[in-house]
Amino acid sequence: KGRRKGKDYYAILGVEEKADAGAIKKAYRSKSLEFHPDKCELEKDVCQAKFIDVSTANEVLSDPEKRKVYDRDGEEGLKEGGQSNEQAKAMFRQFFGREPDGNVRIVNRGGQMMFMEEGEPGPKENIYDDTNVTELTGDLYKSYVLERDEPWVVLFYKPNEDDSVEVKPEFAKFGTQFKEFLKVAAVNCRQQRDTCSGASIDSFPALRWFPDDKGKAPEVYDGGGITAKNLGRWASGIMPDLSTVVEDKRQLRQWLDDAKGPAVVLFTDKTTTPPMWKALSREFRQRASLAVVLRCDKTGVFKPPLQREYDVRVPGVIRLDALDDVGKIAEKFDFQLKKEVIHLWVMKIIAQRKQAGPQATFKEWSKQRFEAGECGPGDSQICFLWLKAGADPKVEEATKQLAHKYRTDPIKLMWANVELAPSLLEVFGLENSDASDFFVAFRPKRSRFRVHEGELTFATLDSFVDGVLSGGPMTGKLQAAKIEL
């Protein structure tokens, strides 16, 4: 000990010279906490100097090779400064709780060791303030990105690095192209060092996709060079799509039966859902139902099935009524095909629908709906079922009129094809009947039913429904323990 020159690292940590690694670690934790600026009651410069001494002592004594040199030759035996740039940066982060500006040196000032930030050379000003890309400060990043409820694309960059500056024109172009569909932002890591460090960014430029679920980790851009074209392809592929792709009448009917809110369809010649439609589908989640018909033909020569049914100009947007026949348009969008214009149009439809009150529904009694509880064993509502063997436009129109009239009553109006589910006839004791179509009132929870007798017209069906709702008896009991659809 007498031969060693310089500071006594053992005394600084308050441990004996024979202290093992565990004792040194424990002493360091205690001392670093004592001199941390959040706890230290001494002058700021004194706290900083003592913190550096404690950190340096720990660095040396916890490293077997450095400790051996120190024990033999003291502080002078170690390299000048005693710390590499990275070690000095680590001490700086621990003491100040932020990223340093450039490299960090530990210098002796008036006999006390102090941190000195060297600062990075070159410009540090934002480069996206004059574009459609949003420059995020640390606070905005926390509010908008970390607490997000919508997707964000964020570019982390340094304005003093050539690679970051070179991508500006293309990223700004991408920001302009996607400004209506997506949140596009940039973080200047010269000014927002803590934000970039917290996002684990260590090379520049770095591009991340933050999904709308804030609990999910961001995805790293892997679409090749940062060009507007590559970014557009990458973003289009990763954007969430809550719309439904429909290709034929049956898919359309299933979608309409399940639709929540207004049913709006886009006809496009694209092979995948356009970004604008994806963005709208997310914005109107649970308020409107959006579908898309892909690969439409602008020339009208090779029309897909649904384009033939509706004969819509491509690209085009229409609203459908779930009770209308396939091919009938409830309302056509005749304005400029821009996101904000379509948004206002759908908002108007939602408001009109809300003002009109409950909407009439007439759905297929499918296996999925039965298993979900609709007209299932636990359903306490009365179900009125049209059991049909084929298409009968007159009966279909009569049932739709019923659906509209009784839309505010706590009942369900549904239909099922007995050719596809013949066991339904046995369930309701109709297997020996000569009729092809039937109208049945059914109380699922009580396993009781009543079959309408007579013609299936609106007047007769209306009288039947009214009689059941007025307390008419359910005379039949299910003939099978299980219903199969």
Short mmCIF file of N, CA and C in Angstrom, two decimals, residues 142-255:
data_model
loop_
_atom_site.label_atom_id
_atom_site.label_comp_id
_atom_site.label_asym_id
_atom_site.label_seq_id
_atom_site.Cartn_x
_atom_site.Cartn_y
_atom_site.Cartn_z
N LYS A 142 -43.26 10.62 -26.16
CA LYS A 142 -43.90 9.87 -25.07
C LYS A 142 -45.42 9.90 -25.21
N SER A 143 -45.98 11.07 -25.53
CA SER A 143 -47.43 11.22 -25.60
C SER A 143 -48.02 10.53 -26.82
N TYR A 144 -47.39 10.73 -27.98
CA TYR A 144 -47.97 10.24 -29.24
C TYR A 144 -47.57 8.81 -29.58
N VAL A 145 -46.30 8.48 -29.37
CA VAL A 145 -45.81 7.17 -29.81
C VAL A 145 -45.91 6.12 -28.70
N LEU A 146 -45.37 6.43 -27.54
CA LEU A 146 -45.40 5.43 -26.46
C LEU A 146 -46.80 5.20 -25.92
N GLU A 147 -47.69 6.22 -26.01
CA GLU A 147 -49.08 6.06 -25.55
C GLU A 147 -50.04 6.00 -26.74
N ARG A 148 -49.58 5.49 -27.86
CA ARG A 148 -50.34 5.52 -29.12
C ARG A 148 -51.57 4.62 -29.11
N ASP A 149 -52.53 4.99 -29.95
CA ASP A 149 -53.67 4.12 -30.23
C ASP A 149 -53.86 4.01 -31.74
N GLU A 150 -52.84 4.42 -32.50
CA GLU A 150 -52.83 4.30 -33.94
C GLU A 150 -51.39 4.08 -34.39
N PRO A 151 -51.17 3.52 -35.58
CA PRO A 151 -49.80 3.22 -36.01
C PRO A 151 -48.98 4.48 -36.28
N TRP A 152 -47.67 4.35 -36.07
CA TRP A 152 -46.72 5.43 -36.37
C TRP A 152 -45.53 4.86 -37.12
N VAL A 153 -45.03 5.62 -38.09
CA VAL A 153 -43.74 5.33 -38.71
C VAL A 153 -42.78 6.43 -38.25
N VAL A 154 -41.67 6.03 -37.62
CA VAL A 154 -40.75 7.01 -37.05
C VAL A 154 -39.34 6.77 -37.59
N LEU A 155 -38.72 7.85 -38.09
CA LEU A 155 -37.33 7.81 -38.54
C LEU A 155 -36.46 8.49 -37.48
N PHE A 156 -35.48 7.76 -36.97
CA PHE A 156 -34.51 8.32 -36.02
C PHE A 156 -33.26 8.71 -36.82
N TYR A 157 -32.83 9.97 -36.69
CA TYR A 157 -31.73 10.43 -37.54
C TYR A 157 -30.82 11.40 -36.79
N LYS A 158 -29.66 11.67 -37.40
CA LYS A 158 -28.74 12.68 -36.90
C LYS A 158 -28.44 13.65 -38.05
N PRO A 159 -28.71 14.94 -37.87
CA PRO A 159 -28.51 15.90 -38.95
C PRO A 159 -27.05 16.16 -39.29
N ASN A 160 -26.14 15.63 -38.50
CA ASN A 160 -24.70 15.81 -38.79
C ASN A 160 -24.09 14.57 -39.44
N GLU A 161 -24.93 13.62 -39.83
CA GLU A 161 -24.43 12.42 -40.50
C GLU A 161 -24.97 12.37 -41.92
N ASP A 162 -24.10 12.12 -42.88
CA ASP A 162 -24.48 12.17 -44.29
C ASP A 162 -25.59 11.19 -44.63
N ASP A 163 -25.55 9.97 -44.08
CA ASP A 163 -26.57 8.97 -44.42
C ASP A 163 -27.97 9.45 -44.02
N SER A 164 -28.05 10.13 -42.88
CA SER A 164 -29.34 10.64 -42.43
C SER A 164 -29.84 11.76 -43.33
N VAL A 165 -28.94 12.65 -43.73
CA VAL A 165 -29.33 13.80 -44.56
C VAL A 165 -29.72 13.34 -45.96
N GLU A 166 -29.05 12.33 -46.47
CA GLU A 166 -29.29 11.86 -47.84
C GLU A 166 -30.69 11.29 -48.03
N VAL A 167 -31.29 10.71 -46.97
CA VAL A 167 -32.61 10.09 -47.13
C VAL A 167 -33.74 11.11 -46.96
N LYS A 168 -33.42 12.35 -46.60
CA LYS A 168 -34.48 13.33 -46.34
C LYS A 168 -35.45 13.49 -47.50
N PRO A 169 -35.00 13.71 -48.74
CA PRO A 169 -35.97 13.93 -49.83
C PRO A 169 -36.95 12.78 -50.00
N GLU A 170 -36.47 11.54 -49.92
CA GLU A 170 -37.34 10.38 -50.12
C GLU A 170 -38.29 10.18 -48.94
N PHE A 171 -37.78 10.38 -47.72
CA PHE A 171 -38.65 10.19 -46.55
C PHE A 171 -39.70 11.29 -46.49
N ALA A 172 -39.31 12.52 -46.86
CA ALA A 172 -40.27 13.62 -46.89
C ALA A 172 -41.34 13.36 -47.95
N LYS A 173 -40.94 12.80 -49.09
CA LYS A 173 -41.90 12.46 -50.15
C LYS A 173 -42.89 11.40 -49.66
N PHE A 174 -42.36 10.40 -48.96
CA PHE A 174 -43.22 9.36 -48.37
C PHE A 174 -44.20 9.98 -47.37
N GLY A 175 -43.71 10.92 -46.55
CA GLY A 175 -44.58 11.58 -45.58
C GLY A 175 -45.72 12.32 -46.25
N THR A 176 -45.44 12.93 -47.41
CA THR A 176 -46.49 13.63 -48.16
C THR A 176 -47.50 12.65 -48.75
N GLN A 177 -46.99 11.55 -49.31
CA GLN A 177 -47.87 10.55 -49.93
C GLN A 177 -48.79 9.88 -48.92
N PHE A 178 -48.32 9.69 -47.69
CA PHE A 178 -49.09 8.94 -46.69
C PHE A 178 -49.65 9.81 -45.57
N LYS A 179 -49.61 11.13 -45.74
CA LYS A 179 -50.02 12.01 -44.65
C LYS A 179 -51.48 11.81 -44.26
N GLU A 180 -52.34 11.37 -45.18
CA GLU A 180 -53.75 11.16 -44.86
C GLU A 180 -54.02 9.79 -44.26
N PHE A 181 -53.09 8.86 -44.45
CA PHE A 181 -53.35 7.47 -44.06
C PHE A 181 -52.60 7.03 -42.82
N LEU A 182 -51.51 7.75 -42.48
CA LEU A 182 -50.59 7.22 -41.48
C LEU A 182 -49.88 8.37 -40.77
N LYS A 183 -49.51 8.14 -39.52
CA LYS A 183 -48.73 9.10 -38.77
C LYS A 183 -47.25 8.86 -39.10
N VAL A 184 -46.62 9.87 -39.72
CA VAL A 184 -45.21 9.77 -40.13
C VAL A 184 -44.41 10.82 -39.37
N ALA A 185 -43.36 10.39 -38.66
CA ALA A 185 -42.62 11.32 -37.80
C ALA A 185 -41.12 11.06 -37.88
N ALA A 186 -40.38 12.00 -37.31
CA ALA A 186 -38.92 11.87 -37.24
C ALA A 186 -38.46 12.35 -35.87
N VAL A 187 -37.35 11.78 -35.40
CA VAL A 187 -36.75 12.18 -34.13
C VAL A 187 -35.29 12.55 -34.39
N ASN A 188 -34.94 13.78 -34.07
CA ASN A 188 -33.58 14.27 -34.21
C ASN A 188 -32.77 13.81 -33.01
N CYS A 189 -31.90 12.84 -33.21
CA CYS A 189 -31.18 12.24 -32.09
C CYS A 189 -30.01 13.09 -31.59
N ARG A 190 -29.72 14.19 -32.27
CA ARG A 190 -28.77 15.15 -31.71
C ARG A 190 -29.41 15.91 -30.56
N GLN A 191 -30.71 16.20 -30.72
CA GLN A 191 -31.41 16.98 -29.71
C GLN A 191 -32.22 16.11 -28.74
N GLN A 192 -32.66 14.95 -29.20
CA GLN A 192 -33.49 14.07 -28.37
C GLN A 192 -32.71 12.79 -28.05
N ARG A 193 -31.54 12.97 -27.44
CA ARG A 193 -30.65 11.83 -27.20
C ARG A 193 -31.28 10.76 -26.32
N ASP A 194 -31.98 11.19 -25.27
CA ASP A 194 -32.59 10.22 -24.35
C ASP A 194 -33.66 9.40 -25.03
N THR A 195 -34.43 10.05 -25.90
CA THR A 195 -35.49 9.34 -26.62
C THR A 195 -34.90 8.26 -27.51
N CYS A 196 -33.84 8.61 -28.21
CA CYS A 196 -33.21 7.63 -29.12
C CYS A 196 -32.56 6.50 -28.34
N SER A 197 -31.94 6.84 -27.22
CA SER A 197 -31.34 5.80 -26.38
C SER A 197 -32.41 4.87 -25.83
N GLY A 198 -33.53 5.44 -25.38
CA GLY A 198 -34.62 4.63 -24.85
C GLY A 198 -35.24 3.72 -25.90
N ALA A 199 -35.14 4.13 -27.17
CA ALA A 199 -35.67 3.30 -28.26
C ALA A 199 -34.63 2.32 -28.78
N SER A 200 -33.47 2.25 -28.10
CA SER A 200 -32.37 1.33 -28.47
C SER A 200 -31.85 1.60 -29.88
N ILE A 201 -31.74 2.88 -30.23
CA ILE A 201 -31.23 3.26 -31.54
C ILE A 201 -29.74 3.53 -31.42
N ASP A 202 -28.92 2.80 -32.18
CA ASP A 202 -27.47 2.99 -32.10
C ASP A 202 -26.83 3.19 -33.47
N SER A 203 -27.63 3.23 -34.54
CA SER A 203 -27.10 3.54 -35.86
C SER A 203 -28.14 4.38 -36.60
N PHE A 204 -27.67 5.17 -37.56
CA PHE A 204 -28.55 6.15 -38.18
C PHE A 204 -28.39 6.14 -39.69
N PRO A 205 -29.49 6.40 -40.42
CA PRO A 205 -30.87 6.56 -39.94
C PRO A 205 -31.47 5.20 -39.58
N ALA A 206 -32.43 5.21 -38.65
CA ALA A 206 -33.10 3.98 -38.23
C ALA A 206 -34.61 4.18 -38.34
N LEU A 207 -35.28 3.27 -39.00
CA LEU A 207 -36.71 3.41 -39.25
C LEU A 207 -37.48 2.33 -38.49
N ARG A 208 -38.56 2.73 -37.80
CA ARG A 208 -39.35 1.79 -37.01
C ARG A 208 -40.83 1.97 -37.29
N TRP A 209 -41.54 0.84 -37.29
CA TRP A 209 -43.01 0.82 -37.37
C TRP A 209 -43.54 0.53 -35.98
N PHE A 210 -44.35 1.45 -35.45
CA PHE A 210 -44.97 1.25 -34.14
C PHE A 210 -46.44 0.90 -34.36
N PRO A 211 -46.84 -0.36 -34.11
CA PRO A 211 -48.24 -0.76 -34.33
C PRO A 211 -49.20 -0.05 -33.39
N ASP A 212 -50.50 -0.05 -33.73
CA ASP A 212 -51.47 0.70 -32.92
C ASP A 212 -51.59 0.17 -31.50
N ASP A 213 -51.23 -1.09 -31.28
CA ASP A 213 -51.22 -1.65 -29.93
C ASP A 213 -49.92 -1.24 -29.24
N LYS A 214 -50.01 -0.34 -28.26
CA LYS A 214 -48.79 0.18 -27.62
C LYS A 214 -48.05 -0.89 -26.83
N GLY A 215 -48.71 -2.02 -26.58
CA GLY A 215 -48.05 -3.10 -25.85
C GLY A 215 -47.14 -3.93 -26.73
N LYS A 216 -47.22 -3.74 -28.05
CA LYS A 216 -46.39 -4.52 -28.97
C LYS A 216 -45.11 -3.76 -29.32
N ALA A 217 -44.04 -4.52 -29.49
CA ALA A 217 -42.75 -3.92 -29.81
C ALA A 217 -42.74 -3.38 -31.24
N PRO A 218 -41.96 -2.32 -31.49
CA PRO A 218 -41.87 -1.78 -32.85
C PRO A 218 -41.18 -2.76 -33.79
N GLU A 219 -41.47 -2.64 -35.07
CA GLU A 219 -40.84 -3.49 -36.08
C GLU A 219 -39.80 -2.69 -36.84
N VAL A 220 -38.67 -3.33 -37.15
CA VAL A 220 -37.57 -2.68 -37.84
C VAL A 220 -37.82 -2.72 -39.35
N TYR A 221 -37.58 -1.61 -40.01
CA TYR A 221 -37.76 -1.53 -41.47
C TYR A 221 -36.80 -2.49 -42.16
N ASP A 222 -37.34 -3.29 -43.08
CA ASP A 222 -36.51 -4.24 -43.81
C ASP A 222 -36.85 -4.24 -45.30
N GLY A 223 -37.25 -3.08 -45.79
CA GLY A 223 -37.72 -3.00 -47.18
C GLY A 223 -36.67 -2.55 -48.16
N GLY A 224 -35.38 -2.60 -47.81
CA GLY A 224 -34.33 -2.16 -48.72
C GLY A 224 -33.99 -0.70 -48.49
N GLY A 225 -33.43 -0.06 -49.51
CA GLY A 225 -33.05 1.34 -49.40
C GLY A 225 -34.22 2.22 -49.05
N ILE A 226 -33.95 3.32 -48.34
CA ILE A 226 -35.03 4.23 -47.92
C ILE A 226 -35.40 5.13 -49.10
N THR A 227 -36.35 4.66 -49.91
CA THR A 227 -36.92 5.46 -51.00
C THR A 227 -38.43 5.54 -50.77
N ALA A 228 -39.06 6.56 -51.34
CA ALA A 228 -40.50 6.71 -51.16
C ALA A 228 -41.25 5.48 -51.67
N LYS A 229 -40.78 4.91 -52.77
CA LYS A 229 -41.44 3.72 -53.33
C LYS A 229 -41.32 2.53 -52.39
N ASN A 230 -40.11 2.28 -51.90
CA ASN A 230 -39.92 1.15 -50.97
C ASN A 230 -40.70 1.34 -49.68
N LEU A 231 -40.69 2.57 -49.17
CA LEU A 231 -41.42 2.85 -47.94
C LEU A 231 -42.92 2.69 -48.13
N GLY A 232 -43.43 3.13 -49.29
CA GLY A 232 -44.85 2.99 -49.58
C GLY A 232 -45.27 1.54 -49.65
N ARG A 233 -44.42 0.72 -50.29
CA ARG A 233 -44.73 -0.72 -50.39
C ARG A 233 -44.69 -1.37 -49.01
N TRP A 234 -43.70 -1.01 -48.22
CA TRP A 234 -43.55 -1.57 -46.86
C TRP A 234 -44.72 -1.17 -45.97
N ALA A 235 -45.06 0.12 -45.96
CA ALA A 235 -46.14 0.61 -45.10
C ALA A 235 -47.49 0.04 -45.53
N SER A 236 -47.72 -0.05 -46.84
CA SER A 236 -48.99 -0.60 -47.33
C SER A 236 -49.17 -2.05 -46.88
N GLY A 237 -48.06 -2.80 -46.89
CA GLY A 237 -48.15 -4.20 -46.51
C GLY A 237 -48.33 -4.42 -45.02
N ILE A 238 -47.85 -3.48 -44.20
CA ILE A 238 -47.87 -3.68 -42.76
C ILE A 238 -49.05 -2.99 -42.08
N MET A 239 -49.71 -2.06 -42.79
CA MET A 239 -50.86 -1.36 -42.21
C MET A 239 -51.98 -2.34 -41.87
N PRO A 240 -52.61 -2.22 -40.70
CA PRO A 240 -53.72 -3.12 -40.35
C PRO A 240 -54.91 -2.90 -41.27
N ASP A 241 -55.55 -3.99 -41.68
CA ASP A 241 -56.71 -3.92 -42.57
C ASP A 241 -57.91 -4.54 -41.86
N LEU A 242 -58.88 -3.69 -41.48
CA LEU A 242 -60.07 -4.17 -40.79
C LEU A 242 -61.26 -4.25 -41.73
N SER A 243 -61.01 -4.04 -43.02
CA SER A 243 -62.09 -4.22 -44.01
C SER A 243 -62.16 -5.69 -44.41
N THR A 244 -63.20 -6.05 -45.15
CA THR A 244 -63.41 -7.44 -45.57
C THR A 244 -63.35 -7.54 -47.09
N VAL A 245 -62.54 -8.45 -47.58
CA VAL A 245 -62.48 -8.68 -49.03
C VAL A 245 -63.63 -9.61 -49.41
N VAL A 246 -64.49 -9.18 -50.34
CA VAL A 246 -65.61 -10.01 -50.80
C VAL A 246 -65.46 -10.26 -52.30
N GLU A 247 -65.76 -11.49 -52.70
CA GLU A 247 -65.55 -11.85 -54.10
C GLU A 247 -66.82 -12.30 -54.81
N ASP A 248 -67.83 -12.78 -54.05
CA ASP A 248 -69.04 -13.26 -54.70
C ASP A 248 -70.27 -12.95 -53.84
N LYS A 249 -71.44 -13.34 -54.33
CA LYS A 249 -72.70 -13.00 -53.65
C LYS A 249 -72.77 -13.58 -52.25
N ARG A 250 -72.33 -14.83 -52.11
CA ARG A 250 -72.45 -15.48 -50.80
C ARG A 250 -71.56 -14.78 -49.76
N GLN A 251 -70.32 -14.47 -50.15
CA GLN A 251 -69.44 -13.75 -49.23
C GLN A 251 -70.02 -12.38 -48.87
N LEU A 252 -70.60 -11.72 -49.88
CA LEU A 252 -71.19 -10.41 -49.63
C LEU A 252 -72.36 -10.52 -48.67
N ARG A 253 -73.22 -11.53 -48.86
CA ARG A 253 -74.38 -11.71 -47.99
C ARG A 253 -73.93 -12.00 -46.55
N GLN A 254 -72.92 -12.84 -46.39
CA GLN A 254 -72.42 -13.14 -45.05
C GLN A 254 -71.87 -11.88 -44.38
N TRP A 255 -71.14 -11.08 -45.15
CA TRP A 255 -70.59 -9.84 -44.61
C TRP A 255 -71.70 -8.87 -44.22
#
